[in-house]
mmCIF file of C-alpha atoms and ligand atoms in Angstrom:
data_model
loop_
_atom_site.group_PDB
_atom_site.id
_atom_site.type_symbol
_atom_site.label_atom_id
_atom_site.label_comp_id
_atom_site.label_asym_id
_atom_site.label_seq_id
_atom_site.Cartn_x
_atom_site.Cartn_y
_atom_site.Cartn_z
ATOM 1 C CA UNK O 1 128.270 92.106 31.150
ATOM 2 C CA UNK O 2 131.983 91.916 30.867
ATOM 3 C CA UNK O 3 133.593 90.164 34.298
ATOM 4 C CA UNK O 4 133.177 88.524 36.890
ATOM 5 C CA UNK O 5 131.918 90.839 38.989
ATOM 6 C CA UNK O 6 129.169 92.121 36.714
ATOM 7 C CA UNK O 7 128.246 89.145 36.892
ATOM 8 C CA UNK O 8 128.413 88.425 40.766
ATOM 9 C CA UNK O 9 126.263 91.241 41.170
ATOM 10 C CA UNK O 10 123.849 90.123 38.762
ATOM 11 C CA UNK O 11 123.507 87.527 41.185
ATOM 12 C CA UNK O 12 123.775 89.369 44.242
ATOM 13 C CA UNK O 13 120.655 91.280 42.591
ATOM 14 C CA UNK O 14 118.977 87.976 41.140
ATOM 15 C CA UNK O 15 119.360 85.783 45.175
ATOM 16 C CA UNK O 16 118.345 89.250 46.501
ATOM 17 C CA UNK O 17 115.321 89.243 45.074
ATOM 18 C CA UNK O 18 113.745 85.587 45.881
ATOM 19 C CA UNK O 19 115.519 86.419 49.265
ATOM 20 C CA UNK O 20 112.073 88.526 49.456
ATOM 21 C CA UNK O 21 109.497 86.774 47.656
ATOM 22 C CA UNK O 22 110.771 83.885 50.148
ATOM 23 C CA UNK O 23 109.640 86.142 52.938
ATOM 24 C CA UNK O 24 106.611 86.696 51.504
ATOM 25 C CA UNK O 25 105.534 82.870 50.507
ATOM 26 C CA UNK O 26 106.496 81.374 54.090
ATOM 27 C CA UNK O 27 103.569 82.527 56.382
ATOM 28 C CA UNK O 28 101.430 81.363 53.368
ATOM 29 C CA UNK O 29 103.206 77.621 53.932
ATOM 30 C CA UNK O 30 103.805 78.405 58.157
ATOM 31 C CA UNK O 31 99.909 78.893 57.939
ATOM 32 C CA UNK O 32 99.037 75.959 55.454
ATOM 33 C CA UNK O 33 101.323 73.529 57.337
ATOM 34 C CA UNK O 34 99.736 71.020 60.009
ATOM 35 C CA UNK O 35 101.821 69.700 61.854
ATOM 36 C CA UNK O 36 104.514 71.510 65.025
ATOM 37 C CA UNK O 37 107.436 70.822 63.868
ATOM 38 C CA UNK O 38 106.739 71.589 60.286
ATOM 39 C CA UNK O 39 105.803 75.304 61.300
ATOM 40 C CA UNK O 40 108.562 75.425 63.820
ATOM 41 C CA UNK O 41 111.524 75.330 60.599
ATOM 42 C CA UNK O 42 109.817 77.139 58.466
ATOM 43 C CA UNK O 43 109.290 79.871 61.170
ATOM 44 C CA UNK O 44 112.969 79.274 62.180
ATOM 45 C CA UNK O 45 114.447 80.002 57.879
ATOM 46 C CA UNK O 46 111.614 82.821 57.766
ATOM 47 C CA UNK O 47 113.271 84.660 60.952
ATOM 48 C CA UNK O 48 117.045 83.459 59.510
ATOM 49 C CA UNK O 49 115.983 85.153 55.504
ATOM 50 C CA UNK O 50 115.590 88.325 57.414
ATOM 51 C CA UNK O 51 119.218 87.632 58.542
ATOM 52 C CA UNK O 52 119.711 86.821 55.371
ATOM 53 C CA UNK O 53 118.239 90.007 53.449
ATOM 54 C CA UNK O 54 120.875 92.606 55.638
ATOM 55 C CA UNK O 55 123.922 90.202 54.569
ATOM 56 C CA UNK O 56 122.888 90.781 51.031
ATOM 57 C CA UNK O 57 122.407 94.727 52.446
ATOM 58 C CA UNK O 58 126.180 94.605 53.813
ATOM 59 C CA UNK O 59 127.459 93.283 50.565
ATOM 60 C CA UNK O 60 125.997 95.856 48.390
ATOM 61 C CA UNK O 61 127.360 98.444 50.640
ATOM 62 C CA UNK O 62 130.960 96.263 50.663
ATOM 63 C CA UNK O 63 131.198 96.771 47.336
ATOM 64 C CA UNK O 64 130.273 100.195 46.673
ATOM 65 C CA UNK O 65 126.662 99.317 45.050
ATOM 66 C CA UNK O 66 123.045 99.960 46.018
ATOM 67 C CA UNK O 67 120.080 97.337 46.915
ATOM 68 C CA UNK O 68 118.566 96.342 43.947
ATOM 69 C CA UNK O 69 116.810 92.944 42.253
ATOM 70 C CA UNK O 70 117.131 91.602 39.129
ATOM 71 C CA UNK O 71 114.196 89.440 38.776
ATOM 72 C CA UNK O 72 114.435 85.627 39.502
ATOM 73 C CA UNK O 73 112.496 83.575 37.227
ATOM 74 C CA UNK O 74 113.538 80.514 38.970
ATOM 75 C CA UNK O 75 112.518 81.342 42.354
ATOM 76 C CA UNK O 76 109.130 82.553 40.520
ATOM 77 C CA UNK O 77 108.264 79.070 39.544
ATOM 78 C CA UNK O 78 109.185 77.278 42.658
ATOM 79 C CA UNK O 79 106.845 79.825 43.981
ATOM 80 C CA UNK O 80 104.366 79.573 41.945
ATOM 81 C CA UNK O 81 104.707 75.465 41.148
ATOM 82 C CA UNK O 82 103.980 75.121 45.979
ATOM 83 C CA UNK O 83 101.282 77.580 46.067
ATOM 84 C CA UNK O 84 99.248 75.403 43.056
ATOM 85 C CA UNK O 85 99.939 72.802 44.739
ATOM 86 C CA UNK O 86 99.065 73.458 48.311
ATOM 87 C CA UNK O 87 95.622 74.771 46.723
ATOM 88 C CA UNK O 88 95.031 71.442 45.186
ATOM 89 C CA UNK O 89 96.044 68.467 48.044
ATOM 90 C CA UNK O 90 92.837 68.448 50.186
ATOM 91 C CA UNK O 91 94.877 66.403 52.836
ATOM 92 C CA UNK O 92 96.964 67.646 55.263
ATOM 93 C CA UNK O 93 99.743 65.510 56.145
ATOM 94 C CA UNK O 94 99.533 64.932 52.524
ATOM 95 C CA UNK O 95 99.848 68.317 51.943
ATOM 96 C CA UNK O 96 102.470 68.936 54.651
ATOM 97 C CA UNK O 97 104.475 66.400 52.946
ATOM 98 C CA UNK O 98 105.081 68.664 49.617
ATOM 99 C CA UNK O 99 104.899 71.385 51.618
ATOM 100 C CA UNK O 100 108.782 69.401 53.066
ATOM 101 C CA UNK O 101 109.362 69.734 48.783
ATOM 102 C CA UNK O 102 108.568 73.160 48.123
ATOM 103 C CA UNK O 103 110.429 74.099 51.104
ATOM 104 C CA UNK O 104 113.150 71.166 49.703
ATOM 105 C CA UNK O 105 113.099 72.607 46.612
ATOM 106 C CA UNK O 106 113.993 76.523 47.189
ATOM 107 C CA UNK O 107 116.655 75.283 49.428
ATOM 108 C CA UNK O 108 118.444 73.373 46.345
ATOM 109 C CA UNK O 109 118.238 76.701 44.207
ATOM 110 C CA UNK O 110 119.343 78.561 46.844
ATOM 111 C CA UNK O 111 122.232 76.347 48.468
ATOM 112 C CA UNK O 112 122.897 76.286 44.291
ATOM 113 C CA UNK O 113 123.390 79.981 44.895
ATOM 114 C CA UNK O 114 125.276 80.497 47.813
ATOM 115 C CA UNK O 115 127.490 78.752 47.474
ATOM 116 C CA UNK O 116 128.422 79.801 43.613
ATOM 117 C CA UNK O 117 128.409 83.199 45.109
ATOM 118 C CA UNK O 118 131.079 82.313 48.099
ATOM 119 C CA UNK O 119 132.883 80.999 45.325
ATOM 120 C CA UNK O 120 133.176 84.255 42.804
ATOM 121 C CA UNK O 121 133.499 86.985 45.562
ATOM 122 C CA UNK O 122 136.941 84.826 46.842
ATOM 123 C CA UNK O 123 137.863 84.181 43.695
ATOM 124 C CA UNK O 124 137.479 88.336 42.789
ATOM 125 C CA UNK O 125 138.742 89.033 46.782
ATOM 126 C CA UNK O 126 136.023 89.766 48.274
ATOM 127 C CA UNK O 127 136.950 87.992 51.489
ATOM 128 C CA UNK O 128 134.434 89.818 54.237
ATOM 129 C CA UNK O 129 130.783 88.839 51.502
ATOM 130 C CA UNK O 130 133.015 85.233 50.624
ATOM 131 C CA UNK O 131 132.264 84.749 55.278
ATOM 132 C CA UNK O 132 129.128 86.117 54.837
ATOM 133 C CA UNK O 133 127.509 84.168 51.684
ATOM 134 C CA UNK O 134 128.244 80.850 53.557
ATOM 135 C CA UNK O 135 127.574 81.389 56.354
ATOM 136 C CA UNK O 136 123.882 81.856 54.798
ATOM 137 C CA UNK O 137 125.036 79.336 53.068
ATOM 138 C CA UNK O 138 125.738 76.954 56.114
ATOM 139 C CA UNK O 139 121.418 78.131 56.817
ATOM 140 C CA UNK O 140 120.136 76.952 53.230
ATOM 141 C CA UNK O 141 121.811 73.362 54.194
ATOM 142 C CA UNK O 142 120.357 73.374 57.573
ATOM 143 C CA UNK O 143 117.328 74.917 56.556
ATOM 144 C CA UNK O 144 117.253 71.377 53.924
ATOM 145 C CA UNK O 145 118.761 68.979 56.127
ATOM 146 C CA UNK O 146 116.184 69.845 59.081
ATOM 147 C CA UNK O 147 113.437 68.908 55.984
ATOM 148 C CA UNK O 148 114.655 65.645 55.360
ATOM 149 C CA UNK O 149 114.388 65.206 58.952
ATOM 150 C CA UNK O 150 110.711 65.745 59.290
ATOM 151 C CA UNK O 151 110.444 63.852 56.385
ATOM 152 C CA UNK O 152 111.835 61.309 56.792
ATOM 153 C CA UNK O 153 111.206 61.119 60.249
ATOM 154 C CA UNK O 154 107.447 62.023 60.126
ATOM 155 C CA UNK O 155 106.069 63.118 57.533
ATOM 156 C CA UNK O 156 106.259 60.972 54.946
ATOM 157 C CA UNK O 157 104.504 58.331 57.906
ATOM 158 C CA UNK O 158 101.711 60.733 58.384
ATOM 159 C CA UNK O 159 100.983 61.030 55.142
ATOM 160 C CA UNK O 160 101.273 57.273 53.243
HETATM 161 FE FE1 LIG G 1 117.463 82.232 51.735
HETATM 162 ZN ZN1 LIG G 2 119.416 87.522 35.323
HETATM 163 FE FE1 LIG G 3 117.618 83.661 39.834
HETATM 164 FE FE1 LIG G 4 116.080 79.864 52.435
#
């Protein structure tokens, strides 16, 4: 890698991998979630995530690259940790608090990556890509906020 554009493409491949892993992982979290509210938020974000994959494919097309993945060790680790936790917590109310925490860890990772990608897209003159990346960034921030709200309004209290 030599240029900022190369780094941009590499990171795009990283999030393209990450979003696909998240699409695989979310249904298991939805299955395990006890409260309707939590299941609804996760379900809504699952469908947003599918749109996010399409946005990434649109960006690859804009820059004339085949959509390819680069293994994202960070998201692999976050998902592995979430799955481990889901296997270890017996009380279902406590499990919901764990699922929220695991979900927020993933959202924070995505917020970091999409923030960076949007800034780089802007810098290298990819205005349309920047807009798409910012749309996704807003969805990740909202998912994080909704998870916080659920935790503070009910999940943590039930778990305590
Ligand atoms: Fe995402
Ligand atoms: Zn890499
Ligand atoms: Fe990564
Ligand atoms: Fe997300």
